[in-house]
PDB file of C-alpha atoms in Angstrom:
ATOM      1  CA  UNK A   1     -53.122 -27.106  33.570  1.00  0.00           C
ATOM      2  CA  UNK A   2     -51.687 -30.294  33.096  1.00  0.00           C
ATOM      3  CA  UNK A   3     -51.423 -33.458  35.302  1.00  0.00           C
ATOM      4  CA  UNK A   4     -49.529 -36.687  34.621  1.00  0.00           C
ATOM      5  CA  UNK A   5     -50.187 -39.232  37.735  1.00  0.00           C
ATOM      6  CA  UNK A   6     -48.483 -42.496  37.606  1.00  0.00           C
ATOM      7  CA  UNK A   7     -48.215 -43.121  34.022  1.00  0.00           C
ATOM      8  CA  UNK A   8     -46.827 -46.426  33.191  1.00  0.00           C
ATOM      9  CA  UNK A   9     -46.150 -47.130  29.299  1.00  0.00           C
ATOM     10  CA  UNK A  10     -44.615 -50.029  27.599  1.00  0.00           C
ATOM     11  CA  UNK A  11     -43.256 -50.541  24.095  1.00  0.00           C
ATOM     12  CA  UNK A  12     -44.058 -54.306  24.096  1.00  0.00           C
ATOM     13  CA  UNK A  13     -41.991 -55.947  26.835  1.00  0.00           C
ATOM     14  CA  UNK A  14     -39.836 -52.417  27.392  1.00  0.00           C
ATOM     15  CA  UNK A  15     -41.273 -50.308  30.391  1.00  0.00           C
ATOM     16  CA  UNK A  16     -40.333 -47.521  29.288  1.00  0.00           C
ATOM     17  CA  UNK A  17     -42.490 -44.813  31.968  1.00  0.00           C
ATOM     18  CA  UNK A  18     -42.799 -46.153  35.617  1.00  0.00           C
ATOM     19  CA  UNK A  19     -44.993 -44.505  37.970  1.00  0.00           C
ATOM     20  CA  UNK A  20     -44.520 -41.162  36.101  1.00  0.00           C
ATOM     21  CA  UNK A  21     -46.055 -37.898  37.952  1.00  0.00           C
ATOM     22  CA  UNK A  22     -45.749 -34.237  36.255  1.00  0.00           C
ATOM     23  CA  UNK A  23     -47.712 -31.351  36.649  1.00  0.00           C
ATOM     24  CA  UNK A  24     -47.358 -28.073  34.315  1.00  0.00           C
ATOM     25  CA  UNK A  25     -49.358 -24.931  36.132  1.00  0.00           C
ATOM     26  CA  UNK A  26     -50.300 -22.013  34.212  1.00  0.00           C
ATOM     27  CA  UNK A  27     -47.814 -19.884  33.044  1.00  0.00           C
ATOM     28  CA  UNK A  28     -44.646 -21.849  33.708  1.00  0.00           C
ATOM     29  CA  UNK A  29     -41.792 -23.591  31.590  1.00  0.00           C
ATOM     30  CA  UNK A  30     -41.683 -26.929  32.873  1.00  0.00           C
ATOM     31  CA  UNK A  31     -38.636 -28.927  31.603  1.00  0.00           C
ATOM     32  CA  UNK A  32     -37.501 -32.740  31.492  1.00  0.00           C
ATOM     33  CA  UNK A  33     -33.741 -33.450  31.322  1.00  0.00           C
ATOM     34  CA  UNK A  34     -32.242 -36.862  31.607  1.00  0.00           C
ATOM     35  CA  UNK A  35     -30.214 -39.221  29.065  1.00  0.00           C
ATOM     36  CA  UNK A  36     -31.419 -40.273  25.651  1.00  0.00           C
ATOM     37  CA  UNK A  37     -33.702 -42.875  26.529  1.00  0.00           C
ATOM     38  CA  UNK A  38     -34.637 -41.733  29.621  1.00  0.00           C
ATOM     39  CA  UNK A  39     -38.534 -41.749  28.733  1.00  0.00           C
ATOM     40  CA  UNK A  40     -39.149 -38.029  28.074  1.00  0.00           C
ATOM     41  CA  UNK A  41     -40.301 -38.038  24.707  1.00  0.00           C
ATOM     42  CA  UNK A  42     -42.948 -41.048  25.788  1.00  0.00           C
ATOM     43  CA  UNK A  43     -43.591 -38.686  28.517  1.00  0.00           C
ATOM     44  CA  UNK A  44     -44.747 -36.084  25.605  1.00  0.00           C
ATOM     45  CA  UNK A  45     -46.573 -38.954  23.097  1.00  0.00           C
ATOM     46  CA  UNK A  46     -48.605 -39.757  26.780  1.00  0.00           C
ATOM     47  CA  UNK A  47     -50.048 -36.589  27.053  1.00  0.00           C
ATOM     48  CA  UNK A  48     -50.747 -35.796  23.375  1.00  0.00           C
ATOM     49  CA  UNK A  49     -52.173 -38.865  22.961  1.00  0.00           C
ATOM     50  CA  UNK A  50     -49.648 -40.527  20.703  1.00  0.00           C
ATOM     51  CA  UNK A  51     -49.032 -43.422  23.417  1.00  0.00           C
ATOM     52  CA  UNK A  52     -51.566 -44.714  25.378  1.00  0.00           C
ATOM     53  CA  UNK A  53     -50.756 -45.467  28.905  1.00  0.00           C
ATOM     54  CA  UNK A  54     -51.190 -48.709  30.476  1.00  0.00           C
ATOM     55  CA  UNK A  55     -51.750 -47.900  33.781  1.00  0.00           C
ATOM     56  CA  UNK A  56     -52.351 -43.913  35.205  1.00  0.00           C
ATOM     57  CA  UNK A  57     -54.455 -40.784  33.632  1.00  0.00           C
ATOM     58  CA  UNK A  58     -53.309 -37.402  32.202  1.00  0.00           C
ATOM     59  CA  UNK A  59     -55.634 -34.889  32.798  1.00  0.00           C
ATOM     60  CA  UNK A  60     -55.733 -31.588  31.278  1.00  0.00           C
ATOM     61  CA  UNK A  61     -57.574 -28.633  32.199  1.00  0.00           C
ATOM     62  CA  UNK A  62     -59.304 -30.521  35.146  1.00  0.00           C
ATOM     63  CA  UNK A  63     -60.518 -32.704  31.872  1.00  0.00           C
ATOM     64  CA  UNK A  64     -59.418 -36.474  31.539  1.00  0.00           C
ATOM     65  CA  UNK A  65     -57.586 -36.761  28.488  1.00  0.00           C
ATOM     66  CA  UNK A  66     -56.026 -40.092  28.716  1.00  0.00           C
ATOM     67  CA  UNK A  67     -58.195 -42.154  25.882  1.00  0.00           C
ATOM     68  CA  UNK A  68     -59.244 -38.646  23.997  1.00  0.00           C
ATOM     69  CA  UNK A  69     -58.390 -38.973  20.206  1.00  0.00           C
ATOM     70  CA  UNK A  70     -55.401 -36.645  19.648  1.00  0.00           C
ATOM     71  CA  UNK A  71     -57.428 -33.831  17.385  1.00  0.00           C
ATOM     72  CA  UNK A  72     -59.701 -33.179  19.939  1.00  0.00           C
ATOM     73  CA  UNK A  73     -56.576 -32.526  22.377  1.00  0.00           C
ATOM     74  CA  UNK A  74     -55.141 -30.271  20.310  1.00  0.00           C
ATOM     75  CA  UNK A  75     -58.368 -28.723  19.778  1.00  0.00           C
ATOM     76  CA  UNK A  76     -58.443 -28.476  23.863  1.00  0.00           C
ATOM     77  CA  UNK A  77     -54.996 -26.597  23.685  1.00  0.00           C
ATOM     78  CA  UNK A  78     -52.555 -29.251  23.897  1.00  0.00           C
ATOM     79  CA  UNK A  79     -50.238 -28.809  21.567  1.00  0.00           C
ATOM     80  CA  UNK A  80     -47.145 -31.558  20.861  1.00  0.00           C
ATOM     81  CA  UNK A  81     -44.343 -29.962  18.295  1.00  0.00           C
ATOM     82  CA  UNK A  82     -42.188 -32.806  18.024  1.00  0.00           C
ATOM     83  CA  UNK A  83     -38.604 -33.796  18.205  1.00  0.00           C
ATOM     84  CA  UNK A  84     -37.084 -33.953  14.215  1.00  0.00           C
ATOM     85  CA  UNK A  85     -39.308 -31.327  13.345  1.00  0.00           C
ATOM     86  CA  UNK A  86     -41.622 -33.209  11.248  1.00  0.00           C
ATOM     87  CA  UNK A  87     -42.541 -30.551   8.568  1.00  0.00           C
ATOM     88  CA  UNK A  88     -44.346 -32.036   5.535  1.00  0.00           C
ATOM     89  CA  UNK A  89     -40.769 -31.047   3.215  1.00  0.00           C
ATOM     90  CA  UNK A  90     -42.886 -31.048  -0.157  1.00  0.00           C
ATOM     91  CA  UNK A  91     -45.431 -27.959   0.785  1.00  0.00           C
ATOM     92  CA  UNK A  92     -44.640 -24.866   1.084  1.00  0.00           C
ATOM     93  CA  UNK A  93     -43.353 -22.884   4.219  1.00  0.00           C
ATOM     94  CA  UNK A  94     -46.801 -21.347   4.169  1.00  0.00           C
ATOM     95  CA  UNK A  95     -48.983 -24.352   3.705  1.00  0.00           C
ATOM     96  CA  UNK A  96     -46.962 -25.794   6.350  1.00  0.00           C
ATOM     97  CA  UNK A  97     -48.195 -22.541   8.702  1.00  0.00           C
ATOM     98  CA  UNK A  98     -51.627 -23.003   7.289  1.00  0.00           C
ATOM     99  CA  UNK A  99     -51.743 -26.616   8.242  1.00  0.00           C
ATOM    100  CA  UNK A 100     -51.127 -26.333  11.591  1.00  0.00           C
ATOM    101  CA  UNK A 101     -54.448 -24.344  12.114  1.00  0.00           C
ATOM    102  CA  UNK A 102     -56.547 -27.148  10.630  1.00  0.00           C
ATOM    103  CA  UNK A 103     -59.105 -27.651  12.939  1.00  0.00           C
ATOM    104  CA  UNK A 104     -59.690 -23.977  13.601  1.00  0.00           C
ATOM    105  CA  UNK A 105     -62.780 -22.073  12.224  1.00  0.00           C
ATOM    106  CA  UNK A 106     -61.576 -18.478  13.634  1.00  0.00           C
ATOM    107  CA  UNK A 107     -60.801 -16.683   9.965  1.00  0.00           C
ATOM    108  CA  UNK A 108     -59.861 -13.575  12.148  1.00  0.00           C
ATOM    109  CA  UNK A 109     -57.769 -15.073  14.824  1.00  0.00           C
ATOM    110  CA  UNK A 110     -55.714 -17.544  12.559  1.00  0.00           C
ATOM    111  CA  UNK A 111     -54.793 -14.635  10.604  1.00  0.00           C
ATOM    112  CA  UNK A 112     -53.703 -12.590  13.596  1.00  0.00           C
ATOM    113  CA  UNK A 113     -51.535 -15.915  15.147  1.00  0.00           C
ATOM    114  CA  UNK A 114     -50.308 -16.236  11.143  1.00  0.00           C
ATOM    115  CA  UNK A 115     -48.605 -12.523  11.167  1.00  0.00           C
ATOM    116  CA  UNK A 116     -47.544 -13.502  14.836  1.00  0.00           C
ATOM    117  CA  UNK A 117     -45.675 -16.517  13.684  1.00  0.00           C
ATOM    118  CA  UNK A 118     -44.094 -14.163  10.883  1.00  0.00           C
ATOM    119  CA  UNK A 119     -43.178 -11.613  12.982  1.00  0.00           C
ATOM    120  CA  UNK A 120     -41.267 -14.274  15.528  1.00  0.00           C
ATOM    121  CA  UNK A 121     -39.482 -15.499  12.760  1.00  0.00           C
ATOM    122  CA  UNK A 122     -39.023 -13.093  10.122  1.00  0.00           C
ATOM    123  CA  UNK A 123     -36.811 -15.651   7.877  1.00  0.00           C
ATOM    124  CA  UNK A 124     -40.016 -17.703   7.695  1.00  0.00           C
ATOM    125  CA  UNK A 125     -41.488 -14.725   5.841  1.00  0.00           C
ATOM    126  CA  UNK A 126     -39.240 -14.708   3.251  1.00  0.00           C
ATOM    127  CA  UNK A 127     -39.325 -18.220   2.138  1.00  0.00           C
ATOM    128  CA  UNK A 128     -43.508 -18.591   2.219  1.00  0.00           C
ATOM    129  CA  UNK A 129     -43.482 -19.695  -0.911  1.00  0.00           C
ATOM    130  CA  UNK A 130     -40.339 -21.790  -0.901  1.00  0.00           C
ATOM    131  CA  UNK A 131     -40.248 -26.208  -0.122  1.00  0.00           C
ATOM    132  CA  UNK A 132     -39.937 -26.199   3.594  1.00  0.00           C
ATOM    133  CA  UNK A 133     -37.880 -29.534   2.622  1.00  0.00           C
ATOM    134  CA  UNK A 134     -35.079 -26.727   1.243  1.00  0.00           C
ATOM    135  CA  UNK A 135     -34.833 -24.876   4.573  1.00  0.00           C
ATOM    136  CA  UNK A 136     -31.900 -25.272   6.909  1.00  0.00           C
ATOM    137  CA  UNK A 137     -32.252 -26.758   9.810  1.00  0.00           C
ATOM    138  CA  UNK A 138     -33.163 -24.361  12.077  1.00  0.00           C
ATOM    139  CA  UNK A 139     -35.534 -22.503   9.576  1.00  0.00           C
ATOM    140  CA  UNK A 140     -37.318 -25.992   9.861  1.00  0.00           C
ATOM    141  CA  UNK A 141     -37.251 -25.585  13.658  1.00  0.00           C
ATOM    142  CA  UNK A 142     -38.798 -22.121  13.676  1.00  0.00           C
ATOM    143  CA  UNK A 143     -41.498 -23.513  10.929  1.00  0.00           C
ATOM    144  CA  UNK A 144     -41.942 -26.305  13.446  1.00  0.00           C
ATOM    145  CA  UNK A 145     -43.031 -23.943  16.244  1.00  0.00           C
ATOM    146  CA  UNK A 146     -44.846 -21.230  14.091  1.00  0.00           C
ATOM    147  CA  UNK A 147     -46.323 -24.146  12.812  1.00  0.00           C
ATOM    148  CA  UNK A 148     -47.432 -25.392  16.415  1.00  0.00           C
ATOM    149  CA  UNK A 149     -48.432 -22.247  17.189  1.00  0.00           C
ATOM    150  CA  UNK A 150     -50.971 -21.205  14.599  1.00  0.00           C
ATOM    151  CA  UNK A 151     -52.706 -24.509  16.807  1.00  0.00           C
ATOM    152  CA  UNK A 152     -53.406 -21.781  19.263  1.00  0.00           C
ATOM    153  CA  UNK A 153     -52.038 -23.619  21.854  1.00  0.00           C
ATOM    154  CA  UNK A 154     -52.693 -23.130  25.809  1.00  0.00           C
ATOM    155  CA  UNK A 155     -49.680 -25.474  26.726  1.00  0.00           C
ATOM    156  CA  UNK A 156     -47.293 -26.324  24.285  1.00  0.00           C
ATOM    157  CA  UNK A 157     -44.819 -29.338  24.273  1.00  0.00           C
ATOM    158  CA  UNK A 158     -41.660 -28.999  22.697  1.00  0.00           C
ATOM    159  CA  UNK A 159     -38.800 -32.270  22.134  1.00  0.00           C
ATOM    160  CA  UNK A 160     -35.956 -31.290  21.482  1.00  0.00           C
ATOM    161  CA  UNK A 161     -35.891 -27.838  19.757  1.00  0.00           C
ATOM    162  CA  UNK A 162     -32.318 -26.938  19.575  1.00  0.00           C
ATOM    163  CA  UNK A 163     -30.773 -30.340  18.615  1.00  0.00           C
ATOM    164  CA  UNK A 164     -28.230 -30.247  16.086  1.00  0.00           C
ATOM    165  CA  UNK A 165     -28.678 -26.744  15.438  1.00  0.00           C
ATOM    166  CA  UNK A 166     -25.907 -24.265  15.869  1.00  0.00           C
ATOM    167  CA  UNK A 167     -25.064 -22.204  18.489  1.00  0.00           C
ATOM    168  CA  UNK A 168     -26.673 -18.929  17.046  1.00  0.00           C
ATOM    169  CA  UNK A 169     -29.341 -20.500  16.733  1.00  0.00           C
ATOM    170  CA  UNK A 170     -30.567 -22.438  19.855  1.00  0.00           C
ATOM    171  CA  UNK A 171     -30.102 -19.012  21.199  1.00  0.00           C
ATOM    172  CA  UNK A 172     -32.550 -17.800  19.245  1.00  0.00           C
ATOM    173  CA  UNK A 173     -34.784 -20.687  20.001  1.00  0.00           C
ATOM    174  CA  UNK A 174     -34.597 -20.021  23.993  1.00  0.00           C
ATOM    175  CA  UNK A 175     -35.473 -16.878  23.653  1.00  0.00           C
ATOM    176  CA  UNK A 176     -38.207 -17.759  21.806  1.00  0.00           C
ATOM    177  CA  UNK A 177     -39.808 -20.038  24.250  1.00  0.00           C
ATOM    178  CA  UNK A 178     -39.696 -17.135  26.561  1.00  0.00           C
ATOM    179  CA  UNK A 179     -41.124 -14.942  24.213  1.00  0.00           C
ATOM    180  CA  UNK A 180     -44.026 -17.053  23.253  1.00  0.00           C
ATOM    181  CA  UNK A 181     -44.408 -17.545  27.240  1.00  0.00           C
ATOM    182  CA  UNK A 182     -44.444 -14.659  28.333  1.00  0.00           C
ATOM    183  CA  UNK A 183     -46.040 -12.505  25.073  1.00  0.00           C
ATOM    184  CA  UNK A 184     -48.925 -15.452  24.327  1.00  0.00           C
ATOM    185  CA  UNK A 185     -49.299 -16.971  28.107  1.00  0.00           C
ATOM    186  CA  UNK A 186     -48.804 -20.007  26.919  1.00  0.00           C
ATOM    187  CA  UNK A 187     -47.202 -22.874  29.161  1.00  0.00           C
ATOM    188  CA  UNK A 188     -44.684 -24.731  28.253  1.00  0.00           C
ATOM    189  CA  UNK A 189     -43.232 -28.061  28.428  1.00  0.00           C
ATOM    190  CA  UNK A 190     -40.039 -28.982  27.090  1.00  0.00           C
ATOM    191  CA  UNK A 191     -37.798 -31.679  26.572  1.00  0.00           C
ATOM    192  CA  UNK A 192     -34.142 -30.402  25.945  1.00  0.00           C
ATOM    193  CA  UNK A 193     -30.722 -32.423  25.708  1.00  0.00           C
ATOM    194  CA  UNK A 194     -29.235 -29.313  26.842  1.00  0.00           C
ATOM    195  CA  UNK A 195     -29.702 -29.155  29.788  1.00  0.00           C
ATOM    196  CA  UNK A 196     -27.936 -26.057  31.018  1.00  0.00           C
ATOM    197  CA  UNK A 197     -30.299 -24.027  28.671  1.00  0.00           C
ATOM    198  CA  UNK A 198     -33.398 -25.855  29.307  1.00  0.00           C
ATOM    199  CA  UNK A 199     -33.085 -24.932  33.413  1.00  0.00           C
ATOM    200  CA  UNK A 200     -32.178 -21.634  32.549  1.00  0.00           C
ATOM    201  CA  UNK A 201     -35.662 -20.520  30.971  1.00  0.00           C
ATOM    202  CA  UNK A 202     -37.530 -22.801  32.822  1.00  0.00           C
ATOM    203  CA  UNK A 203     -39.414 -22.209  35.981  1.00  0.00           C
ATOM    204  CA  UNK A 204     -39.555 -25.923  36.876  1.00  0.00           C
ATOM    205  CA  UNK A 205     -37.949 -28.999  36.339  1.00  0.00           C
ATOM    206  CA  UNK A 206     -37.363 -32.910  36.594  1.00  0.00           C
ATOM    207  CA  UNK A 207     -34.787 -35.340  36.154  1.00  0.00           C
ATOM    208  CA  UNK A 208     -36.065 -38.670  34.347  1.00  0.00           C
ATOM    209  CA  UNK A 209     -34.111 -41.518  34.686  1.00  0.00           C
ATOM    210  CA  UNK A 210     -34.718 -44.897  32.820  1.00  0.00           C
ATOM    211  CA  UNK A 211     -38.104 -44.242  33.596  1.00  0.00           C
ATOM    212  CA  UNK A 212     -38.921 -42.757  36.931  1.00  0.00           C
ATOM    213  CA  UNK A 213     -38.771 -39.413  38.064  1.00  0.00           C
ATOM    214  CA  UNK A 214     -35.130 -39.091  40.360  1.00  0.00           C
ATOM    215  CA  UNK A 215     -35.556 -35.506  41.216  1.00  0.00           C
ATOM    216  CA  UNK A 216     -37.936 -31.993  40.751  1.00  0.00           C
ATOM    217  CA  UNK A 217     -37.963 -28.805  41.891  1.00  0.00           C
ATOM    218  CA  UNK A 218     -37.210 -25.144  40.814  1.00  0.00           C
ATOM    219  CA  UNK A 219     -35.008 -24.980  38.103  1.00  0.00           C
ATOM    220  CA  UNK A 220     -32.887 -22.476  39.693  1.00  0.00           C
ATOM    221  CA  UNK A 221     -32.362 -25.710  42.667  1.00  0.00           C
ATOM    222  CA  UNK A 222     -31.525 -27.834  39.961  1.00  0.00           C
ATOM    223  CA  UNK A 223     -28.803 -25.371  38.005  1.00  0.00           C
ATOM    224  CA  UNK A 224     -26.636 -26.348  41.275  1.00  0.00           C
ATOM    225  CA  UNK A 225     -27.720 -29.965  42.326  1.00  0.00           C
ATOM    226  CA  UNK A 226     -24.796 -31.488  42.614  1.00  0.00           C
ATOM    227  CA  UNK A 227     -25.754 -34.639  40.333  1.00  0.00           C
ATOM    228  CA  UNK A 228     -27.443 -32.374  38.192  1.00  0.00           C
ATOM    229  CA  UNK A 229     -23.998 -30.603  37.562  1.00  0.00           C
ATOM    230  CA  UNK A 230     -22.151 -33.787  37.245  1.00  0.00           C
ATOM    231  CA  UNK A 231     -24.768 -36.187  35.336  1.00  0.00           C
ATOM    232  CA  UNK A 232     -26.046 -33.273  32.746  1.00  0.00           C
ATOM    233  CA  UNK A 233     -24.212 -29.817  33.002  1.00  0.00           C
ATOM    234  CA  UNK A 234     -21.376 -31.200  32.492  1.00  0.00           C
ATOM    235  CA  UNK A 235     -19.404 -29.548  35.677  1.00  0.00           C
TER     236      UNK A 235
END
């Protein structure tokens, strides 16, 4: 579904992607891990169009993407919910929802995606008509990601969806991204500090480090790479 080939981004003089490669197939939970700073969330801005590559292409759905303005990706599918949530905290809980289907024309289908969204995260429901500013913060996560998903997404990008939430909660959140993989088909890429969780739901993964790609494979492989274990499991 989605190909990054030898992206190579800079912040002014900081190179912050080298020679980047990832590829997200259909139906799988791909996931980065590596240190802050690593590069992963450029990795995400790349391919939602957020940061423009200097060198390399992202193409998605056999489509080159890689100068496309960013509605029309997210029109194609490609959907970016990003790290900090980024909920507009003066609108409501369901203007928030009702944004994130702004470029859609379906009447029928956003409705059915909007009761979808509810029904993953009943809290949400409650508070439609309360300032998504006044929600904890992992009510803002879930509005985040029902939010994303009324986008109708084919591959959705998540950066960091558990951080600083409690432990109840990024629970809930992975099994979320499994739900909404498995119950919508959608793929799934995801940057995740933890690390341990993030190979556990995922089918796929790769190690960034200051830039460049240091290691991929199954995530299962990974779980019991021995650097893996020592650098970000924490064994």
């Amino acid at each position: 579904m989605l190909k990054l080939e030898n992206l190579d981004v800079f912040y002014g003089a900081i190179h912050a992607l080298r020679g980047v490669s990832v590829t997200v197939d259909e139906g799988e939970i791909v996931t980065l891990i590596g240190a802050n700073g690593a590069g992963k969330s450029t990795l995400l801005r790349s391919a939602s169009g957020m940061v423009r590559p200097k060198t390399g292409s992202v193409t998605f759905l056999g489509e080159n993407i890689t100068r496309t303005p960013i509605a029309s990706i997210v029109s194609r599918g490609l959907v970016h919910c990003p790290e900090g949530r980024r909920i507009f905290a003066n609108m409501t809980v369901k203007e928030n929802l009702e944004l994130g289907a702004y470029l859609r024309k379906d009447k029928a289908g956003i409705a059915s995606d909007y009761e979808y969204a509810l029904n993953l995260f009943p809290r949400l429901r409650e508070r439609l008509t309360q300032s998504a500013g006044t929600l904890s913060g992992g009510e803002q996560q879930m509005l985040a990601i029902g939010r994303a998903l009324m986008s109708k997404p084919k591959l959705l990008m998540m950066d960091e969806p558990s951080l600083g939430l409690a432990p109840v909660i990024v629970q809930d959140i992975f099994r979320i991204i499994t739900t909404i993989n498995q119950e919508q088909k959608v793929a799934v890429l995801l940057v995740e500090q933890n690390a341990n969780k993030a190979l556990a739901v995922a089918h796929r993964g790769y190690v960034l480090e200051t830039g460049r790609i240091t290691l991929q494979g199954p995530a299962a492989e990974l779980r019991t790479n021995p650097e893996v274990k020592k650098a970000y499991l924490g064994e």
